[in-house]
mmCIF file of C-alpha atoms in Angstrom:
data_model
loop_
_atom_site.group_PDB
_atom_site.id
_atom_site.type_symbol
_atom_site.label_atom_id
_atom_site.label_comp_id
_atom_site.label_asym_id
_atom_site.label_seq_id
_atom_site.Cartn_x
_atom_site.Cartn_y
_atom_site.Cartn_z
ATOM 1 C CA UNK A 981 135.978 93.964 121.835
ATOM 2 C CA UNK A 982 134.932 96.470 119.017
ATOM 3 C CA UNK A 983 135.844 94.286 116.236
ATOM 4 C CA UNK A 984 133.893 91.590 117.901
ATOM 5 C CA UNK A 985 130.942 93.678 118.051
ATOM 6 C CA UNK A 986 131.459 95.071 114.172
ATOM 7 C CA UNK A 987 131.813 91.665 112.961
ATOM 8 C CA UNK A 988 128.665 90.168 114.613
ATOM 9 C CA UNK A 989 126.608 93.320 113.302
ATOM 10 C CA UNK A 990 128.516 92.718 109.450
ATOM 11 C CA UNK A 991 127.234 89.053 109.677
ATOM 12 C CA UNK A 992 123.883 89.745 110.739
ATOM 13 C CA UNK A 993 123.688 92.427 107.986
ATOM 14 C CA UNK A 994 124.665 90.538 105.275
ATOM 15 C CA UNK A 995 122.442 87.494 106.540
ATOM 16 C CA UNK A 996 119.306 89.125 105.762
ATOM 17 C CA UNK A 997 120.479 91.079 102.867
ATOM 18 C CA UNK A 998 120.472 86.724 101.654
ATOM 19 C CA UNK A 999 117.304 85.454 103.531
ATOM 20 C CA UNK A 1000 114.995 87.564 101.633
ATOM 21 C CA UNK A 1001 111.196 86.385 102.170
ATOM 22 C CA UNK A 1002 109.768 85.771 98.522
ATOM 23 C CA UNK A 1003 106.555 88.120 97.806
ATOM 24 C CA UNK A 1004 104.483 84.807 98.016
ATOM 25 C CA UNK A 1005 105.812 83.856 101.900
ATOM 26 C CA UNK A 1006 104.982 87.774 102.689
ATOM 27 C CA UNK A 1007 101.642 87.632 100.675
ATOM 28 C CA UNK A 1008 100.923 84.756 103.197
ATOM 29 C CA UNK A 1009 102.046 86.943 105.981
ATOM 30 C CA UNK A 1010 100.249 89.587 105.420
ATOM 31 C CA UNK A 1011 96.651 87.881 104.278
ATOM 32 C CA UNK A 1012 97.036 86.772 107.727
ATOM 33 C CA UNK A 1013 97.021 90.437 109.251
ATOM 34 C CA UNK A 1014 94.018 92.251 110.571
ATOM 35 C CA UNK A 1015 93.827 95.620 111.942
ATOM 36 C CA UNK A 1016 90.972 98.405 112.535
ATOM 37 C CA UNK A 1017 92.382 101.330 113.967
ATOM 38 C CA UNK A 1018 91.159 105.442 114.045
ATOM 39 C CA UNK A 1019 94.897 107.264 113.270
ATOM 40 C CA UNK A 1020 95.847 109.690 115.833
ATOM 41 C CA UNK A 1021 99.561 109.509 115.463
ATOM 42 C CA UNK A 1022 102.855 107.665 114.774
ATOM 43 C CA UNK A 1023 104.120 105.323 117.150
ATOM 44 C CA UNK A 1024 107.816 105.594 117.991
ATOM 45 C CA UNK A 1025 110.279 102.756 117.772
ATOM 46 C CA UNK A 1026 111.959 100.517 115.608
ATOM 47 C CA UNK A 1027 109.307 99.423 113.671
ATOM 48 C CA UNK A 1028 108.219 100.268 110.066
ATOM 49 C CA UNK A 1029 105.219 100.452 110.568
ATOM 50 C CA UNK A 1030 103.712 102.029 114.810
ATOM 51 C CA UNK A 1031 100.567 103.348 114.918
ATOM 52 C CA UNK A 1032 98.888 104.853 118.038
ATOM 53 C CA UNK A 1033 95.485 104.908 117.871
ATOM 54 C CA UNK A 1034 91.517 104.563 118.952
ATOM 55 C CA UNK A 1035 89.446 101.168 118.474
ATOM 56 C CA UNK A 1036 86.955 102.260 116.484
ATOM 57 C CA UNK A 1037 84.309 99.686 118.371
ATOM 58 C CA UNK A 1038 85.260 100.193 122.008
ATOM 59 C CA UNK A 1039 87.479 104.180 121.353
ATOM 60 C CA UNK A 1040 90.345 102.481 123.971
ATOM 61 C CA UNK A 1041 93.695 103.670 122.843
ATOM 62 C CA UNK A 1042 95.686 100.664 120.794
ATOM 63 C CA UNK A 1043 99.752 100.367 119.469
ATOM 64 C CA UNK A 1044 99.944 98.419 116.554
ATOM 65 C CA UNK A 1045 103.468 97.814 115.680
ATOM 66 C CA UNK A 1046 105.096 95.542 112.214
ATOM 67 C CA UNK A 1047 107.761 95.484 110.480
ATOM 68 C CA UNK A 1048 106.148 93.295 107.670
ATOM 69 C CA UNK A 1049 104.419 96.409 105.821
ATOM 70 C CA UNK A 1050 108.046 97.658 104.101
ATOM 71 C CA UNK A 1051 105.850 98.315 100.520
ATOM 72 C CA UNK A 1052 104.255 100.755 102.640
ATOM 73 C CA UNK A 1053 106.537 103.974 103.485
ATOM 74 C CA UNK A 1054 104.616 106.653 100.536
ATOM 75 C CA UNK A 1055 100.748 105.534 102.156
ATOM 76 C CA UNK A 1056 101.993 106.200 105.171
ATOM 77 C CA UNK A 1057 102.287 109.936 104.027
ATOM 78 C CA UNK A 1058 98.726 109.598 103.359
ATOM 79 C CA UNK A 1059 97.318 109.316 107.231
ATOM 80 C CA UNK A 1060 95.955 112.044 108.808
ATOM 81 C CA UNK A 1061 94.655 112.180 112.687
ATOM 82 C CA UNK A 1062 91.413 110.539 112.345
ATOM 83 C CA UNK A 1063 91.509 108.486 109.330
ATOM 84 C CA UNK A 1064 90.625 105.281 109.930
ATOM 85 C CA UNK A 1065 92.637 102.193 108.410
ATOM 86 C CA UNK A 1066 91.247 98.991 108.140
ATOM 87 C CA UNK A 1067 92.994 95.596 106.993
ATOM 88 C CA UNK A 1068 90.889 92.457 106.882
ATOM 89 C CA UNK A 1069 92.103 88.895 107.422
ATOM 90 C CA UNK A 1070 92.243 87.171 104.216
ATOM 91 C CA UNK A 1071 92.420 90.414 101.716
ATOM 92 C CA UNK A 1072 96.006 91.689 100.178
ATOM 93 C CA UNK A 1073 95.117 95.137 100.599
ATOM 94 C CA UNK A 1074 94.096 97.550 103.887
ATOM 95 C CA UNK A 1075 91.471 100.468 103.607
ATOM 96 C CA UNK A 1076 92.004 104.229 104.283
ATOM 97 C CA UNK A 1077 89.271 105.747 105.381
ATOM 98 C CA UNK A 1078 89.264 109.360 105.030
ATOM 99 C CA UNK A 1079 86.275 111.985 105.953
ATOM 100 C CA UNK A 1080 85.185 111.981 102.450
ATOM 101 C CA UNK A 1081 86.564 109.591 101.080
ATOM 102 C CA UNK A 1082 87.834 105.735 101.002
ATOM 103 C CA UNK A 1083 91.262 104.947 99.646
ATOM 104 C CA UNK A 1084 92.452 100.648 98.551
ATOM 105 C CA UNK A 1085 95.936 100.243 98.835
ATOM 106 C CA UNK A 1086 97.001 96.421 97.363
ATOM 107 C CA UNK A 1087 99.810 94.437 98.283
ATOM 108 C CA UNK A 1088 102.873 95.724 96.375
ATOM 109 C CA UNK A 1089 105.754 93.798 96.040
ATOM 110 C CA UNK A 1090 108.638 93.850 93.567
ATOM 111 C CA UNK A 1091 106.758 95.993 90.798
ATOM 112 C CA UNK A 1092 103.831 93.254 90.970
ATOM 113 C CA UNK A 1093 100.865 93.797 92.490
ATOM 114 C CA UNK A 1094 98.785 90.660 94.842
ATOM 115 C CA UNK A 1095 95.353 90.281 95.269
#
């Protein structure tokens, strides 16, 4: 029974180590994305991206969970409770805002940056 369940797990590794999604399909993916959310803290799960956080229109507490934002991991260092961070539908890049400050973070993928 263990070597069935090692083998299933090998194939499904090695099938996405070959379906990789080319920077243009994510591009697409991620234009599509839109999110407005005040930062309290990280969410916990399997995700690359989890976010708990405030609405900054209505202050109700929101999850937002993906695991499309993998050019993310050294903004994420970034956040801070209270920052606010803002992606629009239709833009290749999300906002950070900061108390004095507002950081752009493009779409980075494969050394090449999309707008």
């Amino acid at each position: 029974m263990k070597i069935i369940v090692l083998l299933t797990l090998s194939i499904f590794f090695l099938n996405s180590c070959f379906s990789e999604t080319s920077c243009n399909d994510y591009a697409e993916v991620f234009r599509n994305d839109e999110l407005k959310i005040i930062y309290q803290k990280k969410g916990i799960g399997p995700y690359r991206v989890s976010i708990v956080g405030l609405d900054p229109d209505t202050l109700e507490e929101v999850i937002f969970k993906s695991n499309d934002y993998t050019w993310i991991s050294n903004v994420k260092r970034k956040w801070e409770k209270g920052d606010t961070i803002i992606k629009r539908k239709g833009v290749l890049e999300f906002e950070l805002h900061k108390r004095d400050t507002v950081l752009y973070f493009p779409l980075y993928c494969q050394g090449k940056i999309y707008k």
